[in-house]
XYZ file of C-alpha atoms in Angstrom:
628
model
C 123.797 110.461 91.114
C 120.120 110.887 90.196
C 118.971 114.371 91.142
C 115.440 113.092 91.630
C 116.488 110.774 94.391
C 115.841 112.097 97.914
C 118.866 113.913 99.314
C 120.591 112.216 102.225
C 120.829 114.607 105.163
C 122.794 114.021 108.339
C 122.038 110.842 110.199
C 120.810 112.736 113.252
C 118.333 114.749 111.149
C 117.153 111.628 109.344
C 116.665 109.784 112.617
C 114.596 112.663 113.995
C 112.480 112.807 110.832
C 111.997 109.031 110.920
C 110.438 109.308 114.384
C 107.476 111.089 112.826
C 107.122 109.302 109.504
C 108.269 105.748 110.162
C 107.189 105.186 113.757
C 103.953 107.175 113.829
C 101.709 104.106 113.610
C 103.509 101.743 115.978
C 104.217 104.683 118.280
C 100.514 105.272 118.936
C 99.765 101.596 119.686
C 99.961 102.154 123.501
C 96.682 104.053 123.197
C 94.773 100.814 122.650
C 97.024 97.704 122.702
C 97.041 97.060 126.486
C 93.372 97.976 126.785
C 92.379 95.376 124.181
C 94.824 92.713 125.370
C 93.243 92.644 128.837
C 89.684 93.260 127.707
C 87.199 91.282 129.867
C 85.660 90.020 126.621
C 88.512 87.504 126.300
C 87.383 85.744 129.457
C 90.848 85.576 131.021
C 91.183 85.707 134.823
C 92.316 89.231 135.675
C 95.160 88.377 138.045
C 98.703 89.733 138.458
C 100.023 86.556 136.787
C 97.808 87.157 133.764
C 98.883 90.786 133.559
C 102.563 89.826 133.715
C 101.985 87.181 131.056
C 100.220 89.602 128.702
C 102.930 92.236 129.127
C 105.601 89.644 128.527
C 103.829 88.595 125.306
C 103.740 92.213 124.115
C 107.394 92.815 125.001
C 108.746 89.661 123.384
C 106.555 90.165 120.312
C 108.196 93.560 119.880
C 111.624 91.974 120.318
C 111.104 89.057 117.915
C 108.664 90.344 115.297
C 109.758 93.974 115.084
C 113.362 94.080 116.282
C 114.676 90.763 114.984
C 112.522 90.098 111.945
C 112.016 93.560 110.493
C 114.674 95.897 111.874
C 117.585 93.425 111.823
C 116.746 90.956 109.042
C 114.039 92.040 106.574
C 115.492 95.522 106.187
C 118.564 93.897 104.667
C 116.387 92.915 101.676
C 116.499 96.339 100.049
C 116.035 96.987 96.343
C 118.830 99.512 95.746
C 118.017 101.133 99.056
C 114.215 100.953 98.732
C 111.944 98.752 100.841
C 108.269 97.849 101.018
C 106.051 95.241 99.441
C 106.438 96.485 95.870
C 110.218 96.808 96.161
C 110.426 93.315 97.662
C 108.167 91.965 94.909
C 110.391 93.492 92.235
C 113.480 92.041 93.916
C 111.989 88.542 94.200
C 110.536 88.674 90.698
C 113.889 89.677 89.223
C 115.583 86.759 90.999
C 113.095 84.345 89.415
C 113.366 85.442 85.786
C 114.379 81.948 84.704
C 111.477 80.358 86.596
C 108.365 81.902 84.982
C 105.791 79.744 86.769
C 107.291 80.406 90.187
C 107.664 84.055 89.259
C 103.937 84.253 88.479
C 103.078 82.833 91.913
C 105.431 85.313 93.579
C 103.816 88.170 91.650
C 100.369 87.148 92.911
C 101.698 86.909 96.462
C 103.243 90.355 96.199
C 100.014 91.862 94.886
C 98.124 90.149 97.691
C 100.490 91.626 100.282
C 100.225 95.104 98.765
C 96.421 94.832 98.655
C 96.217 93.776 102.297
C 98.546 96.603 103.263
C 96.250 99.105 101.529
C 93.244 97.560 103.268
C 94.899 97.898 106.670
C 95.959 101.519 106.137
C 92.295 102.523 106.055
C 91.987 101.574 109.729
C 95.143 103.343 110.942
C 93.734 106.893 110.861
C 90.392 105.662 112.209
C 91.569 103.773 115.300
C 94.429 106.176 116.066
C 92.369 109.374 116.096
C 89.340 107.832 117.825
C 91.462 106.246 120.580
C 93.250 109.558 121.205
C 90.064 111.604 121.501
C 88.463 108.935 123.724
C 90.756 110.269 126.444
C 88.203 113.026 126.942
C 85.836 110.407 128.409
C 88.299 109.775 131.233
C 87.963 113.411 132.301
C 84.161 113.369 132.203
C 81.548 111.060 130.623
C 79.872 114.171 129.194
C 82.424 114.148 126.370
C 81.459 110.629 125.274
C 78.948 111.717 122.667
C 81.469 114.150 121.171
C 84.205 111.578 120.498
C 82.977 110.453 117.075
C 81.989 113.946 115.793
C 85.365 115.363 116.854
C 87.152 112.421 115.229
C 85.287 113.031 111.976
C 86.216 116.740 112.037
C 89.901 115.949 112.616
C 89.997 113.342 109.844
C 88.141 115.450 107.276
C 90.487 118.349 108.003
C 93.530 116.103 107.646
C 92.489 114.707 104.265
C 91.342 118.123 102.998
C 94.822 119.544 103.641
C 96.575 116.888 101.563
C 96.281 118.884 98.345
C 98.379 121.661 99.923
C 101.270 119.297 100.597
C 102.873 118.390 103.902
C 106.332 119.927 103.547
C 105.809 122.637 106.183
C 103.803 120.471 108.556
C 106.192 117.586 108.018
C 109.026 119.602 109.541
C 107.165 119.400 112.857
C 106.543 115.647 112.703
C 109.889 114.576 114.130
C 110.013 117.020 117.083
C 106.375 116.346 118.032
C 106.932 112.596 117.983
C 110.158 113.038 119.962
C 108.095 114.757 122.665
C 105.502 111.990 122.355
C 108.014 109.182 122.910
C 109.705 110.998 125.793
C 106.272 111.469 127.384
C 105.423 107.769 126.878
C 108.655 106.811 128.619
C 108.093 109.287 131.473
C 104.566 107.995 132.146
C 105.872 104.446 132.125
C 108.750 105.170 134.495
C 106.425 106.957 136.932
C 104.001 104.013 137.099
C 106.792 101.411 137.249
C 108.303 103.363 140.167
C 105.009 102.966 142.002
C 104.912 99.205 141.345
C 108.323 97.833 140.231
C 107.162 94.217 140.538
C 105.823 94.549 136.982
C 109.397 94.259 135.646
C 109.149 90.513 136.237
C 107.355 90.445 132.857
C 110.789 90.705 131.212
C 111.123 86.992 131.932
C 109.917 85.161 128.771
C 108.574 82.340 130.915
C 105.625 84.581 131.758
C 104.880 84.900 128.041
C 105.055 81.133 127.620
C 102.723 80.570 130.565
C 100.307 83.161 129.189
C 100.321 81.585 125.719
C 99.766 78.035 126.960
C 97.893 78.387 130.228
C 94.406 79.449 129.117
C 93.611 77.031 126.299
C 91.711 78.672 123.399
C 91.496 82.030 125.212
C 95.294 82.334 125.003
C 95.133 81.872 121.245
C 92.267 84.352 120.854
C 93.995 87.083 122.851
C 96.962 87.070 120.450
C 94.699 88.985 118.079
C 94.856 91.845 120.585
C 98.574 91.438 121.382
C 99.403 92.040 117.718
C 97.988 95.557 118.059
C 101.279 96.402 119.786
C 103.224 96.026 116.540
C 100.874 97.531 113.983
C 102.926 99.683 111.651
C 105.882 97.311 111.389
C 105.559 97.251 107.594
C 106.155 101.024 107.624
C 109.638 100.461 109.036
C 110.491 98.498 105.916
C 108.439 100.525 103.438
C 110.001 103.864 104.447
C 113.572 102.616 104.358
C 114.222 104.371 101.061
C 113.287 107.755 102.509
C 115.635 107.587 105.487
C 118.015 104.677 105.100
C 118.514 101.561 107.166
C 120.800 103.118 109.793
C 118.542 106.003 111.015
C 115.555 103.656 111.348
C 117.529 101.127 113.347
C 119.011 103.810 115.592
C 115.621 105.434 116.122
C 114.031 102.105 116.986
C 116.622 100.805 119.434
C 117.507 104.097 121.140
C 114.121 105.824 121.412
C 111.034 103.999 120.123
C 111.495 100.513 121.591
C 112.538 101.741 125.084
C 109.663 104.261 125.175
C 107.068 101.697 124.088
C 108.346 99.047 126.498
C 108.393 101.464 129.448
C 104.878 102.681 128.692
C 103.474 99.160 128.306
C 105.071 98.113 131.582
C 103.787 101.295 133.223
C 100.234 100.475 132.130
C 100.724 96.958 133.465
C 101.921 98.311 136.821
C 98.769 100.432 136.991
C 96.532 97.443 136.221
C 98.131 95.337 138.943
C 97.460 98.113 141.448
C 94.057 99.130 140.077
C 92.295 96.517 137.882
C 89.389 98.938 137.265
C 91.745 101.035 135.116
C 91.399 98.433 132.339
C 88.634 100.656 130.943
C 91.388 102.900 129.523
C 94.782 102.101 131.083
C 96.704 104.534 128.889
C 94.893 107.643 130.117
C 94.411 106.389 133.664
C 98.195 106.036 133.859
C 98.489 109.789 133.265
C 98.391 112.120 136.297
C 95.069 113.932 136.520
C 96.569 117.393 135.935
C 98.143 116.174 132.646
C 95.055 114.461 131.182
C 93.879 117.129 128.763
C 97.387 118.134 127.600
C 97.980 114.422 127.005
C 94.795 114.181 124.912
C 96.065 117.084 122.800
C 99.519 115.518 122.406
C 98.002 112.108 121.595
C 95.736 113.677 118.978
C 98.743 115.370 117.374
C 100.654 112.076 117.403
C 97.739 110.190 115.846
C 97.342 112.828 113.139
C 101.025 112.312 112.341
C 100.504 108.539 112.296
C 97.545 109.054 109.966
C 99.590 111.350 107.728
C 102.316 108.722 107.483
C 99.665 106.163 106.522
C 98.244 108.429 103.821
C 101.702 109.213 102.439
C 102.653 105.527 102.448
C 99.479 104.610 100.586
C 100.126 107.272 97.955
C 103.724 106.098 97.529
C 102.719 102.457 97.153
C 99.984 103.428 94.683
C 102.467 105.323 92.537
C 104.820 102.348 92.535
C 101.937 100.075 91.492
C 101.040 102.450 88.639
C 104.607 102.571 87.344
C 105.048 98.811 87.591
C 101.882 98.337 85.524
C 99.545 97.035 88.237
C 97.202 100.046 88.255
C 95.993 102.437 85.538
C 97.539 105.872 85.268
C 96.296 108.255 87.949
C 96.534 111.999 88.360
C 99.594 112.400 90.588
C 100.339 115.903 91.846
C 103.831 116.722 93.090
C 103.320 118.980 96.132
C 106.984 119.714 96.842
C 109.752 120.812 94.494
C 112.395 119.281 96.781
C 110.858 116.163 98.351
C 109.926 113.638 95.670
C 107.945 111.561 98.151
C 105.532 114.443 98.758
C 102.715 113.678 96.347
C 98.956 114.056 96.255
C 96.734 111.594 94.383
C 93.193 113.013 94.467
C 91.398 109.747 93.643
C 93.294 107.816 96.322
C 92.951 110.597 98.890
C 89.166 110.855 98.657
C 88.700 107.096 98.439
C 90.704 106.733 101.660
C 88.651 109.446 103.373
C 85.371 107.741 102.459
C 86.607 104.391 103.740
C 88.046 105.907 106.941
C 84.809 107.745 107.718
C 82.850 104.575 106.990
C 85.029 102.741 109.528
C 84.700 105.472 112.190
C 80.934 105.834 111.833
C 80.319 102.138 111.326
C 82.368 100.798 114.242
C 81.847 103.754 116.568
C 84.674 103.167 119.077
C 88.339 102.196 119.270
C 87.426 98.843 120.837
C 85.163 97.988 117.915
C 87.791 99.191 115.444
C 90.358 96.992 117.200
C 88.222 94.001 116.225
C 88.866 94.851 112.587
C 92.492 95.890 113.030
C 95.347 93.467 112.514
C 93.705 90.940 110.189
C 95.148 92.372 106.975
C 98.371 93.361 108.768
C 99.244 89.795 109.717
C 98.452 88.681 106.172
C 100.922 91.262 104.842
C 103.554 90.120 107.337
C 103.052 86.531 106.215
C 103.518 87.510 102.568
C 106.687 89.461 103.464
C 108.133 86.356 105.127
C 107.435 84.215 102.049
C 108.786 86.772 99.555
C 111.928 87.212 101.638
C 112.608 83.489 101.272
C 112.811 83.833 97.470
C 115.126 86.807 97.809
C 117.613 85.210 100.210
C 117.538 81.893 98.353
C 117.509 82.883 94.664
C 118.998 86.402 94.729
C 121.508 86.087 97.562
C 122.188 82.350 97.085
C 122.102 81.517 100.779
C 122.223 77.784 101.663
C 118.839 76.095 101.360
C 118.865 74.790 104.937
C 119.443 78.288 106.320
C 116.690 79.811 104.144
C 114.206 77.117 105.145
C 115.078 77.338 108.851
C 114.815 81.157 109.031
C 111.619 81.256 106.974
C 109.997 78.429 108.963
C 110.775 80.151 112.267
C 109.129 83.442 111.334
C 106.412 81.739 109.297
C 105.350 79.782 112.389
C 105.072 83.008 114.398
C 103.232 84.844 111.620
C 100.762 82.043 111.017
C 99.840 81.887 114.713
C 99.140 85.612 114.821
C 97.322 85.407 111.497
C 95.144 82.569 112.739
C 94.282 84.491 115.890
C 93.494 87.626 113.883
C 91.163 85.646 111.619
C 88.939 85.054 114.632
C 88.089 88.756 114.338
C 86.605 88.417 110.861
C 82.960 88.127 111.968
C 83.366 91.086 114.389
C 84.834 93.467 111.827
C 87.958 91.881 110.384
C 86.021 91.456 107.151
C 86.236 95.205 106.518
C 89.956 95.505 105.619
C 89.785 92.098 103.922
C 87.014 93.319 101.617
C 89.027 96.438 100.757
C 92.154 94.323 100.205
C 90.245 91.835 98.035
C 88.872 94.710 95.965
C 92.369 96.137 95.423
C 93.720 92.693 94.521
C 90.947 92.279 91.938
C 91.643 95.710 90.461
C 95.408 95.153 90.196
C 95.219 91.627 88.756
C 92.509 92.664 86.273
C 94.530 95.628 85.071
C 97.696 93.550 84.787
C 95.973 90.752 82.895
C 94.046 93.175 80.696
C 97.243 94.918 79.638
C 98.809 91.588 78.743
C 95.818 90.639 76.581
C 95.708 94.093 74.977
C 99.394 94.012 74.044
C 98.997 90.492 72.669
C 96.168 91.755 70.448
C 98.276 94.688 69.283
C 101.289 92.455 68.606
C 99.165 90.092 66.525
C 98.398 92.930 64.108
C 101.753 94.697 64.440
C 103.922 95.534 61.448
C 107.667 95.003 62.077
C 109.319 98.412 62.138
C 112.651 97.802 60.348
C 111.185 96.132 57.211
C 108.405 98.735 57.110
C 110.842 101.651 57.132
C 112.988 99.971 54.488
C 110.040 99.542 52.132
C 108.712 103.026 52.948
C 111.982 104.705 51.978
C 111.997 103.034 48.566
C 109.298 105.508 47.534
C 109.118 107.907 50.495
C 106.158 110.182 51.081
C 106.517 113.949 51.128
C 108.830 115.022 53.992
C 107.718 118.065 55.953
C 109.872 120.225 58.274
C 110.109 119.446 61.962
C 110.401 116.442 64.254
C 107.744 113.820 64.935
C 108.069 111.752 68.082
C 106.005 108.553 68.087
C 105.515 106.977 71.499
C 105.472 103.199 71.323
C 105.467 100.479 73.987
C 106.927 97.922 71.554
C 110.040 99.351 69.859
C 110.247 96.590 67.233
C 106.712 97.247 65.942
C 105.503 100.128 63.795
C 103.431 102.553 65.928
C 99.774 102.650 64.935
C 99.946 106.443 65.112
C 102.534 106.446 62.304
C 100.390 104.190 60.125
C 97.332 106.394 60.688
C 99.329 109.564 60.010
C 100.639 108.199 56.724
C 97.205 106.957 55.751
C 95.395 110.220 56.450
C 98.011 112.973 56.025
C 100.273 111.325 53.412
C 103.397 112.987 54.851
C 106.434 112.130 56.950
C 108.456 114.584 59.024
C 112.082 115.302 58.191
C 113.102 113.724 61.455
C 111.196 110.826 63.007
C 111.860 109.594 66.544
C 110.461 106.354 67.920
C 110.326 106.792 71.686
C 109.898 103.895 74.103
C 109.485 104.508 77.847
C 110.448 101.581 80.058
C 109.675 101.271 83.772
C 112.205 98.875 85.235
C 111.768 96.731 88.336
C 114.401 98.724 90.229
C 113.571 101.835 92.272
C 115.972 104.258 90.602
C 117.624 104.648 87.202
C 120.370 107.278 87.072
C 120.662 109.889 84.310
C 123.742 108.080 82.987
C 121.644 104.959 82.333
C 118.399 106.691 81.451
C 118.569 107.425 77.719
C 119.964 105.644 74.672
C 119.751 106.974 71.101
C 120.206 104.863 67.970
C 120.346 106.116 64.361
C 118.122 104.138 61.996
C 118.917 106.065 58.805
C 116.777 108.376 56.629
C 116.335 110.821 59.509
C 114.870 108.184 61.839
C 115.975 107.557 65.422
C 115.200 104.988 68.086
C 115.203 106.461 71.603
C 114.733 104.421 74.768
C 114.041 106.170 78.059
C 114.254 104.169 81.272
C 112.837 104.987 84.696
C 112.768 103.133 87.987
C 109.486 102.685 89.800
C 110.476 105.445 92.228
C 111.572 107.887 89.491
C 109.229 110.545 88.207
C 108.591 109.573 84.541
C 109.462 112.985 83.087
C 109.939 112.528 79.339
C 110.758 116.175 78.649
C 113.606 116.158 81.118
C 114.893 112.868 79.763
C 114.908 114.198 76.199
C 117.284 116.956 77.298
C 119.902 114.225 77.753
C 119.606 113.351 74.045
C 121.473 116.532 73.085
C 124.721 115.067 74.399
C 124.040 111.969 72.286
C 123.695 113.865 69.011
C 119.919 114.353 69.012
C 118.768 117.847 69.974
C 115.143 118.955 70.060
C 113.528 122.294 69.330
C 110.165 121.862 71.039
C 108.571 124.550 68.856
C 109.311 122.329 65.863
C 108.448 119.011 67.539
C 105.146 117.130 67.639
C 104.312 114.092 69.759
C 102.111 111.451 68.137
C 100.295 109.121 70.535
C 98.226 106.038 69.880
C 95.191 106.041 72.169
C 93.737 102.562 72.440
C 89.969 102.379 72.772
C 89.529 99.101 74.616
C 86.246 97.279 74.108
C 85.177 93.812 75.327
C 85.267 91.094 72.689
C 81.867 90.485 71.104
C 82.340 86.836 70.301
C 84.749 83.973 69.957
C 87.250 82.737 72.565
C 88.241 85.083 75.362
C 91.329 85.299 77.537
C 89.376 86.922 80.384
C 85.977 86.500 81.910
C 83.475 88.861 80.305
C 82.896 90.847 83.472
C 86.636 91.358 83.877
C 86.880 92.488 80.238
C 84.234 95.125 80.902
C 85.986 96.099 84.142
C 89.327 96.523 82.355
C 87.706 98.497 79.539
C 86.128 100.862 82.092
C 89.480 101.354 83.861
C 91.214 102.010 80.529
C 88.626 104.663 79.591
C 89.102 106.444 82.904
C 92.896 106.164 83.100
C 94.788 109.410 83.568
C 96.098 111.389 80.624
C 99.398 110.025 79.357
C 100.617 113.520 78.508
C 100.302 114.607 82.130
C 101.776 111.374 83.394
C 104.894 111.686 81.192
C 105.005 115.521 81.463
C 104.552 116.087 77.719
C 103.326 119.554 76.597
C 99.673 119.116 75.632
C 99.910 121.766 72.899
C 102.499 119.617 71.075
C 100.489 116.378 71.155
C 98.466 114.708 68.398
C 96.440 111.641 69.409
C 95.289 109.021 66.920
C 92.892 106.350 68.133
C 92.970 102.581 67.757
C 90.104 100.236 68.628
C 91.263 97.104 70.455
C 89.050 94.131 71.321
C 90.213 92.034 74.278
């Protein structure tokens, strides 16, 4: 058992914790989903039949898209217990090892899905917090001008606290969200009691009539209906933290009933009082409970925002370890919870983008115009990637794979098409962020490939080199030299430079290769292998999963049981630092502007010693100039 892997607590405790982390985003959708679905801007006749049809669309979307697709089916596609776009990409990519061209297409799709997910997460804190604080307007219009300033204060405070970690605050997430969902259900039941006719919306025929009875307006309004299931990717992405069972139990026993009751309660209110469409969520609350509800909603949206920030940091770390992003400064904020990390660059980038969205769009209704575009793109990519997993990894019959994929693909493409209508009104914002992330990840990936090709072209095979070197060995000095190398069969450039300049070789030489595998976890039993090469030389391979912390020092402790013990006071680490520069002439494997972009990212990449937890006072770096 890998000690770094999150400890499995009781199922009840995990289910309670999942309420705060997994369901924070989708759990705050009632704040704005009904309001935007029945917005007069869609031009739909505001009649009881229309209200029943819209509610039926929301309910059956939750049942089909969230319950059936994600909770029941997609969550089965786990990569050794882990979920999310990167885990699914690794799973699909591994299944297509013998089909390199198809594997390349799948890799691009996975990066596209991850990029869109990152673009969408920028809007989650913005729309959630703004929509919660807009409840103050229901009490008195005098608060209207304070909504945006208060939202900015809440968001800046939230992001500023990230560096302190969320372990203590996180303990409150589950209980607060439990109160939130119980309150949602209670508000819904109270309004349904006043107008039980709204329960007719359970009949799917109302959804069909709504989807087909208003021509193009029916199609356009789907872009608002999808706001009811924002956050569905989080159910899958956070599976590794809690497990499949607690998420399913939490969804079917608490979250889905609470959401459905609240949506139906808002619908009951609208049938009785159409003027409440201005803000049906808060108008459904009794007057005496308005301000407490604003406070509770703000707390719930902060939790939803925190889950979004944590998810973004986790996905970024996975992308770094899979080689799609340069090394970043990743700070572990909890000694017990591996998922509790702080990435300063990502944190402040997110804050800038979130504030830009809040100040630029100015209201939850305007933010809703941008919300959902990237989400539906991510859902579409998930459907496609799942096909490759069930077909090539699980070997399901082709007809079954095609039928299941076509069914969900048809639903996803309709929602995606409707969401694309929002692009001119603001949907471009997450798409631009997603496109930027896709460009960064593909450029870094391609640049690394070109750089390693250049290094391999000039590489000296290690085994023949050592054989010839030991014929007339240089002076051997006491101690151990560890040479980090990405290509174990090639002689490290740091060794060549050391021999050239210092004319000595240590008594014991270790060639250390760190591999990040396309599985989430590698246990200690599988982590380290040691191989004697003769003449005091060793080959050591250290393997990590993309969810493991790449701690080289801890991994080297395992070598003692394999016959290779280290005294760190007598050990030096030799690193080759590549200075990447754009090619000055001749043929190029990348466009010039992408070469310069990759070179800039390489110069600003995080320190490898910090990333691998290597003592800086034991490190010697020798540079190599590489043209790409």
